[in-house]
Short mmCIF file of C-alpha atoms and ligand atoms in Angstrom, two decimals:
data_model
loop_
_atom_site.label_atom_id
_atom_site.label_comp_id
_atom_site.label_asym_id
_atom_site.label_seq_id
_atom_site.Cartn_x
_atom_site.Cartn_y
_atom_site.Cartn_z
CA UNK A 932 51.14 -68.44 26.37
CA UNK A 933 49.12 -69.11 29.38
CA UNK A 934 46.77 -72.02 29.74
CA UNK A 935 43.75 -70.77 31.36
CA UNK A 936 41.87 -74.03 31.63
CA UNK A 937 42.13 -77.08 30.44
CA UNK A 938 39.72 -76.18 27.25
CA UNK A 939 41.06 -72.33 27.17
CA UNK A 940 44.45 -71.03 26.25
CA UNK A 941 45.80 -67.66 25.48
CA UNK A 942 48.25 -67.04 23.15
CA UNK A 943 50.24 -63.78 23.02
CA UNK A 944 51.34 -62.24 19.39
CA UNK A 945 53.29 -59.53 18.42
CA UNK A 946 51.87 -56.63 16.66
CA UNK A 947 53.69 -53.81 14.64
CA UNK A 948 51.09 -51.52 15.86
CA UNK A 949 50.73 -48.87 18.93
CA UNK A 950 48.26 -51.25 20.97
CA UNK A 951 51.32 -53.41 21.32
CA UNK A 952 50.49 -57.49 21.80
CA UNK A 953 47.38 -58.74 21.24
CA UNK A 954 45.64 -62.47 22.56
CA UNK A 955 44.39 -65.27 20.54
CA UNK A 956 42.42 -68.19 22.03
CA UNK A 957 42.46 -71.86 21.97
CA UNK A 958 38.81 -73.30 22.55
CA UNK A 959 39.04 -77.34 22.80
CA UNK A 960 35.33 -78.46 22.53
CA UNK A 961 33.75 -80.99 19.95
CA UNK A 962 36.17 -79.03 17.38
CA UNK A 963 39.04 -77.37 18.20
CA UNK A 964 38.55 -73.86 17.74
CA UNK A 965 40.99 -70.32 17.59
CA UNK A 966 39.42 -67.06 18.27
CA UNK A 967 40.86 -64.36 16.15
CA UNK A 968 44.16 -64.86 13.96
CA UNK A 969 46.33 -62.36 14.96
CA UNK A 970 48.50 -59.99 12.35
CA UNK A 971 50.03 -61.16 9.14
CA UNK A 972 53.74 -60.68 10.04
CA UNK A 973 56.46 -63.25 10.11
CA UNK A 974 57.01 -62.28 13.84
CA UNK A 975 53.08 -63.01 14.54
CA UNK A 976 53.07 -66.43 12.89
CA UNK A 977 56.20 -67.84 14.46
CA UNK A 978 55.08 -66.77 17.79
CA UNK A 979 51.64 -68.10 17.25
CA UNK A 980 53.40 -71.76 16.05
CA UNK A 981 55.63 -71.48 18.58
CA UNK A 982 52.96 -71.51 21.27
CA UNK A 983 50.91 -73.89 19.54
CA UNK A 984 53.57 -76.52 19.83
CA UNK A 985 53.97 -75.63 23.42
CA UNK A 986 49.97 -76.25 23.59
CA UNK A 987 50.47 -80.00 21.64
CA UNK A 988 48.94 -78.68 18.59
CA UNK A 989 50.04 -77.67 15.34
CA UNK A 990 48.20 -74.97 12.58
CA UNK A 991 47.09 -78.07 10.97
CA UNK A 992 44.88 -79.43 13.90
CA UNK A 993 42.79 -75.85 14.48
CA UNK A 994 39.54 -76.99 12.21
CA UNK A 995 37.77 -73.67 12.61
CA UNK A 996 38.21 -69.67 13.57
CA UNK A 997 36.37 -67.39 15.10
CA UNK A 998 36.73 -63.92 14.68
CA UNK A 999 35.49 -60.93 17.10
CA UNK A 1000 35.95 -58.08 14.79
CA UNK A 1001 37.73 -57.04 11.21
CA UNK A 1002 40.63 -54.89 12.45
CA UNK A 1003 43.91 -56.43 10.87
CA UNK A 1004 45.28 -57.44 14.67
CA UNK A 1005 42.60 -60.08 14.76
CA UNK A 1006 42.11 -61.13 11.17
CA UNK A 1007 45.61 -61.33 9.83
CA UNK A 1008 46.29 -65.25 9.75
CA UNK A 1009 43.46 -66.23 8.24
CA UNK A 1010 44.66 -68.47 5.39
CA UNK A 1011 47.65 -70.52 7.72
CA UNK A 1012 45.04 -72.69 9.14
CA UNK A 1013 44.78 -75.15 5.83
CA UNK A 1014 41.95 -77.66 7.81
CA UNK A 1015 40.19 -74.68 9.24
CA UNK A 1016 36.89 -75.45 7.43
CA UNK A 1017 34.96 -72.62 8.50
CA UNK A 1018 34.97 -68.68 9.53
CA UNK A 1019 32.30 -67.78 11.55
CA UNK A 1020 31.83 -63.90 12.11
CA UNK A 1021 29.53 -61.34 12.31
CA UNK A 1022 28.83 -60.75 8.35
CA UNK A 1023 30.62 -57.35 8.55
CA UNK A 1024 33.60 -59.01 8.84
CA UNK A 1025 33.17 -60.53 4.98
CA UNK A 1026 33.65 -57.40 3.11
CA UNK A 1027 36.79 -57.35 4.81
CA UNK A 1028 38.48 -60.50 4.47
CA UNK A 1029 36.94 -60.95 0.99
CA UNK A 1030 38.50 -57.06 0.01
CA UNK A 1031 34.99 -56.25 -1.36
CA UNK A 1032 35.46 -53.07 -3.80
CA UNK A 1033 32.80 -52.13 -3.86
CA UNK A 1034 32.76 -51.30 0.17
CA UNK A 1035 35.99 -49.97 -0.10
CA UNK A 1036 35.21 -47.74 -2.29
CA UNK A 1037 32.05 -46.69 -0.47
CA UNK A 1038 34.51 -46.55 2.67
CA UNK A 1039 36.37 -44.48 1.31
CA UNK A 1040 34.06 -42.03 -0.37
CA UNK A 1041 32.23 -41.69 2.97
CA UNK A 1042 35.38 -40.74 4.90
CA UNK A 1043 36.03 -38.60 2.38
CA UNK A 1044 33.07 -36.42 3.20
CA UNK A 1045 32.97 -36.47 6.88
CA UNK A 1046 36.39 -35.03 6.73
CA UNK A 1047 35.03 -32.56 4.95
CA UNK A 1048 31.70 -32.34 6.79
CA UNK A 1049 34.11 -32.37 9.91
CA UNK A 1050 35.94 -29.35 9.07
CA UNK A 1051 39.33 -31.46 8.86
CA UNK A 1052 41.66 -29.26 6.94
CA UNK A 1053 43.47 -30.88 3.45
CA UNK A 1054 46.97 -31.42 5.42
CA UNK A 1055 45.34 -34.73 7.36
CA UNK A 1056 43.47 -36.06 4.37
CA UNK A 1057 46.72 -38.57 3.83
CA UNK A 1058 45.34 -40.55 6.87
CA UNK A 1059 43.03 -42.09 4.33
CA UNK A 1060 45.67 -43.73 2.69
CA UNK A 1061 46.53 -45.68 5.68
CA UNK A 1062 43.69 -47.55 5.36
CA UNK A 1063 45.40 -49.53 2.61
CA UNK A 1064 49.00 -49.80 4.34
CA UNK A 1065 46.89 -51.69 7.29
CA UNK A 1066 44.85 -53.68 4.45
CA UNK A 1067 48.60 -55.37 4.19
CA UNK A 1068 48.44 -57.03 7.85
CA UNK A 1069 44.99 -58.55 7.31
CA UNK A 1070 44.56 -61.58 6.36
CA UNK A 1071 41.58 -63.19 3.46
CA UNK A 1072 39.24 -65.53 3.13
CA UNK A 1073 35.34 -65.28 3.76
CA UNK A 1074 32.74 -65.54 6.39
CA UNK A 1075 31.42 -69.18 5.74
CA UNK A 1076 29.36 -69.41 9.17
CA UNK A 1077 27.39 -65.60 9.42
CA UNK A 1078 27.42 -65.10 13.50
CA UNK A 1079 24.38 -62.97 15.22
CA UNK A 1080 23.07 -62.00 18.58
CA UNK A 1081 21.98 -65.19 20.89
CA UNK A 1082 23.77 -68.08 18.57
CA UNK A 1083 25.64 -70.72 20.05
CA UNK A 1084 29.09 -70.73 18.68
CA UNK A 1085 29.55 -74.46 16.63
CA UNK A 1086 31.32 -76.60 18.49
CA UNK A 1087 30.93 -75.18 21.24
CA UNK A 1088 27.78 -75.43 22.84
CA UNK A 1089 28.64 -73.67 26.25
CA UNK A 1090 29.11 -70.28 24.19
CA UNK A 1091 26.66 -67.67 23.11
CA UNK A 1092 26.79 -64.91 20.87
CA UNK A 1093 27.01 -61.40 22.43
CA UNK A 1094 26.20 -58.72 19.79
CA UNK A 1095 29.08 -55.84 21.05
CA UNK A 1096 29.28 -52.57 18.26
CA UNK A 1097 30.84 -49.81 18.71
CA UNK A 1098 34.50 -50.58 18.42
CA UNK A 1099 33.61 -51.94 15.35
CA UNK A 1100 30.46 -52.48 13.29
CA UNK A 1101 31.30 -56.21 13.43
CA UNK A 1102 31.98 -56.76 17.16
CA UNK A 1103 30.81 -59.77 18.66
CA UNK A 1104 31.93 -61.27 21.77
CA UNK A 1105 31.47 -64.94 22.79
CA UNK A 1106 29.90 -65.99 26.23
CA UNK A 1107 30.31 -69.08 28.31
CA UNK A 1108 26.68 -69.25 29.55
CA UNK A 1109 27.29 -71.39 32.28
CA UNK A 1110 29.42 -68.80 34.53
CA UNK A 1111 29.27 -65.72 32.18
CA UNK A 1112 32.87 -65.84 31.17
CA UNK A 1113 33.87 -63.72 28.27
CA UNK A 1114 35.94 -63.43 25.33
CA UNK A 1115 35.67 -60.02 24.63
CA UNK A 1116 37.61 -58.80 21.84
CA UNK A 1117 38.17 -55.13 21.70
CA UNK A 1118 35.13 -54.21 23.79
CA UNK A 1119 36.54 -54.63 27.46
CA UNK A 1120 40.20 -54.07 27.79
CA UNK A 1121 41.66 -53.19 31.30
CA UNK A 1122 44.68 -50.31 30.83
CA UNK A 1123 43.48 -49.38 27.28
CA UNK A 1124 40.34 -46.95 26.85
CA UNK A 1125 39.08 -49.11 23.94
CA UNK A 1126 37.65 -46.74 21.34
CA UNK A 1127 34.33 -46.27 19.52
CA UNK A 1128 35.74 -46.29 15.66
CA UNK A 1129 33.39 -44.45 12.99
CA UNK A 1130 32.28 -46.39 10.03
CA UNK A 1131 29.92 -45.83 7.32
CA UNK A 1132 26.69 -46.64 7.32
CA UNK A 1133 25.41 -49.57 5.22
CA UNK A 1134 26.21 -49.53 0.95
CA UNK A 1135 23.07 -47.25 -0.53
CA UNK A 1136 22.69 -45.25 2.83
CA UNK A 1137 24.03 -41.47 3.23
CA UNK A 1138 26.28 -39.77 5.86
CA UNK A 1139 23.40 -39.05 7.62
CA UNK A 1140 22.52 -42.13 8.86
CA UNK A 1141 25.97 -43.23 10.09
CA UNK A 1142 26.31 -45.26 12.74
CA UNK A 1143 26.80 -43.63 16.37
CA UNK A 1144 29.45 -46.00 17.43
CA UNK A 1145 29.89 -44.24 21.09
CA UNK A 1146 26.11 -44.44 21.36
CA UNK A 1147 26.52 -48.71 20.23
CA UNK A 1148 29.24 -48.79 22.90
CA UNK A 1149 28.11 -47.12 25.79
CA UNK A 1150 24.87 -49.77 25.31
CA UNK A 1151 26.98 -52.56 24.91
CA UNK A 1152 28.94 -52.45 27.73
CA UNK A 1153 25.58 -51.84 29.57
CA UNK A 1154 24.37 -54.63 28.11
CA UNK A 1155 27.58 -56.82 29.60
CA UNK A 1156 26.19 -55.29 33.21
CA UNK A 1157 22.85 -56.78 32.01
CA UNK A 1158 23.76 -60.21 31.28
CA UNK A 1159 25.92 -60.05 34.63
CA UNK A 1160 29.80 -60.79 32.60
CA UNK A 1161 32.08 -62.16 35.44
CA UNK A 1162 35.14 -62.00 33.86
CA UNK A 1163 36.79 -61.35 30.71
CA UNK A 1164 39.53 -63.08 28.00
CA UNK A 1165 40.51 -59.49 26.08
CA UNK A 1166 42.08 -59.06 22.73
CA UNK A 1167 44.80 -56.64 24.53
CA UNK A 1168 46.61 -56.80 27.79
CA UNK A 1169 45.41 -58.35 31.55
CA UNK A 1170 42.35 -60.56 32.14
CA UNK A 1171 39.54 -58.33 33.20
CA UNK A 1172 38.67 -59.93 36.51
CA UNK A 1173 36.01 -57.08 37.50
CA UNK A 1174 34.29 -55.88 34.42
CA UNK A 1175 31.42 -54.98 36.28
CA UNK A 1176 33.68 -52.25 38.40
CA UNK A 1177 35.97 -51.09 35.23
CA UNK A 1178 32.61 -50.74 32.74
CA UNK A 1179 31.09 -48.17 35.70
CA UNK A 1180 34.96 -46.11 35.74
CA UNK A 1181 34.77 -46.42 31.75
CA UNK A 1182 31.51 -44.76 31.74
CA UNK A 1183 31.76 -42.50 33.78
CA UNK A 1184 35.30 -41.13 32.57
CA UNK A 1185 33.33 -40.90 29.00
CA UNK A 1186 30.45 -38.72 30.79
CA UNK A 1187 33.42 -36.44 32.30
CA UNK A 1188 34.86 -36.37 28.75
CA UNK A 1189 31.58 -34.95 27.32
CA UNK A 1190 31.13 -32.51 29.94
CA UNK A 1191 34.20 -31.30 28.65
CA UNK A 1192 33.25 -30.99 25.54
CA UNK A 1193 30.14 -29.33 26.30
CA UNK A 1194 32.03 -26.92 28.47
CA UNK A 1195 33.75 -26.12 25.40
CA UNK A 1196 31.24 -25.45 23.57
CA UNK A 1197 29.46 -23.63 26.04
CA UNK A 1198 32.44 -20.85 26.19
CA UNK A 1199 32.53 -20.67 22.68
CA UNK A 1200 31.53 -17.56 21.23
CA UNK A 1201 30.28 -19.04 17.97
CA UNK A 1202 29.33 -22.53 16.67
CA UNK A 1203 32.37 -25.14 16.21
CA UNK A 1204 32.99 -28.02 13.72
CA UNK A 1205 33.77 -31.19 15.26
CA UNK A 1206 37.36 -30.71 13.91
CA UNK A 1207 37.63 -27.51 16.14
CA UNK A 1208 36.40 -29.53 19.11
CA UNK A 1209 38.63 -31.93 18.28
CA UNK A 1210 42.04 -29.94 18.71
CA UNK A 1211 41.18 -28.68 21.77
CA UNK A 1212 39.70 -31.75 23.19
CA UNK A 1213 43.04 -33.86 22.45
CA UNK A 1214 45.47 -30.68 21.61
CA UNK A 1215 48.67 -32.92 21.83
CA UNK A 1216 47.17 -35.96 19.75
CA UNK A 1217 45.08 -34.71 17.12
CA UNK A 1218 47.56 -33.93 14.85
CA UNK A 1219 49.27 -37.56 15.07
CA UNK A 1220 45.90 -39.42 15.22
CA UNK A 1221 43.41 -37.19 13.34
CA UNK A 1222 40.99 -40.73 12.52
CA UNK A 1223 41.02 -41.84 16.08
CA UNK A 1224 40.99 -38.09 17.99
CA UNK A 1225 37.90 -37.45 15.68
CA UNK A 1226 36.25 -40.61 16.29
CA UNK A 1227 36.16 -39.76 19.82
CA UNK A 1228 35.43 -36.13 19.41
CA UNK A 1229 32.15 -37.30 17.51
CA UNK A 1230 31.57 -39.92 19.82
CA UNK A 1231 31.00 -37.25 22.20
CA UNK A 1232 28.85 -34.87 20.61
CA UNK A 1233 26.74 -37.89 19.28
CA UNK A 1234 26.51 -38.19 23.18
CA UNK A 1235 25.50 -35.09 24.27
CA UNK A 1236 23.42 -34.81 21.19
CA UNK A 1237 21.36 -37.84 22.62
CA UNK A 1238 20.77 -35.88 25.26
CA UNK A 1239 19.98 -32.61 23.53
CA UNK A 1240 22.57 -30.89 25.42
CA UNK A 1241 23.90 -29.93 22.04
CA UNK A 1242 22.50 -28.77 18.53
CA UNK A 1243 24.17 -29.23 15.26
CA UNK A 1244 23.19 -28.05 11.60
CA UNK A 1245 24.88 -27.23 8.51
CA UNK A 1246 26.70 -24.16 7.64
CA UNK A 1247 28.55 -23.60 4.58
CA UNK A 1248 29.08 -27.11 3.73
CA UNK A 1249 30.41 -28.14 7.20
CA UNK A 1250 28.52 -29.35 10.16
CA UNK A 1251 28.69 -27.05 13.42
CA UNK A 1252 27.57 -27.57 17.07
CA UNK A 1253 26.47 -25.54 19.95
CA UNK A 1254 25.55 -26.03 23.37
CA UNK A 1255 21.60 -26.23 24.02
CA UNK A 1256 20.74 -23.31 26.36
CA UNK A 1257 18.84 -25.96 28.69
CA UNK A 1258 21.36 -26.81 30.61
CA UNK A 1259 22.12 -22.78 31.97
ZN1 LIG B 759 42.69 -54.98 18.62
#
């Protein structure tokens, strides 16, 4: 636990997963406030009380959460607040906490054909079931106060809304307007490359109009440039204190990444599926971490796509790429 200020306190939780601990805050304001909730594990919750008490408070005093994006590290305590009247979220967050089925099942259809669209042979298709094994950290309950771009977080009316996708299609960040501090979530973390996670695209939409979550990220930490962020409170490991300086290295690392990939592609003899890419972009992970090693892989070639430094089209049910001669 470390108080940051006298209205700002970090708590540090356990996780069971490979990102290690990860931060919940205190906000004191008009109502007392936690941003994000953590895992659901015993471990989690007795830290998180622990610290509380340490703090003065008790689970019974937080009146409201806030939540920077669905993964089960930073939704899974949810129901232990009992006077926590409201969740306020980005609305992708809902489906969720709320286990809607009907996503779920859309979620998983749609992963089921970009692994096949990928190339991704039948041995990794078990890393779809792990979606529900995670499922079992998160916590329930429902969005009751729908967050956007630009609002000012209740309560609180030092903090904006910062719209930040591409870790997630519910990111949001929260911004103290009055010396651009930020509680970033996922988006920013200092020793951790935070990834750009694939999703579907919205219920009723096909894989082709999936979002392009490296595309959302490499704009949203632009857009923390933009707005001039002067520090930042992450969901994982040290307080950023020069975002402006690790955003540049992050970017740039990402360009060197794609040139990679486009080197690749350029001394390939024939058209590659993104899977293909993919085990020779992360040879010694992809077999461990096929969702996250493909995320990136696509992440890239959306990138270079962008830039029409690569083509892709279908072939035999599975989509290939190739290097655009433009750049010889
Ligand atoms: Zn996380």
């Amino acid at each position: 636990m470390k108080v940051i200020e006298q209205t700002i306190s970090q708590i540090t939780l356990p996780t069971p997963f490979a990102v290690g601990d990860v931060h919940v805050y205190m906000l004191a304001g008009d109502t007392l406030s936690i941003v994000d909730a953590g895992v659901k594990t015993k471990e989690a919750w007795e830290a998180l009380t622990t610290q509380l008490k340490e703090l003065g408070y008790r689970p019974n005093d937080i009146e409201q959460i806030f939540i920077t994006h669905h993964h089960p590290d930073h939704i899974g305590l949810t129901e232990q607040f009992p006077k926590a009247k409201h969740i306020a979220a980005h609305p992708n967050v809902d489906r969720w906490l709320t286990r809607d089925q009907q996503y779920l099942a859309h979620y998983m259809h749609f992963f089921e054909q970009y692994f096949i669209e990928s190339g991704i042979p039948k041995v990794f298709y078990h890393a779809l079931d792990q979606l529900e094994a995670t499922m079992d950290f998160a916590g329930k309950g429902e969005v009751t106060i729908p967050l956007v771009e630009g609002d000012t977080l209740p309560g609180h009316p030092d903090w904006k809304v910062v719209e930040t996708k591409g870790h997630a299609q519910s990111h949001l960040s929260f911004l103290r307007v009055h010396d651009h501090l930020l509680i970033g979530g996922d988006h920013i973390l200092q020793h951790i490359s935070s990834n750009p996670i694939m999703e579907p695209p919205e219920i009723g939409k096909t894989i082709e109009y999936r979002p392009q979550p490296m595309l959302q990220y490499r704009k949203n930490l632009q857009k923390c440039i933009d707005i001039g962020v002067k520090k930042v409170l992450p969901g994982h490991g040290e307080i950023v204190e020069h975002p402006q300086h690790l955003i540049f290295s992050r970017l740039a690392k990402q360009e060197e990444r794609a040139d990679y990939v486009y080197d690749i592609l350029q001394q390939s003899r024939c058209a590659l599926t993104p899977y293909e890419i993919c085990t020779k972009l992360f040879p010694k992970q992809f077999k461990k971490q096929i969702d996250l090693t493909m995320s990136e892989t696509i992440g890239q070639l959306d990138y270079l796509e962008s830039l029409e430094r690569v083509r892709k089209r279908k072939e035999d049910g599975k989509i290939v790429y190739e290097a655009s001669i433009i750049d010889k």
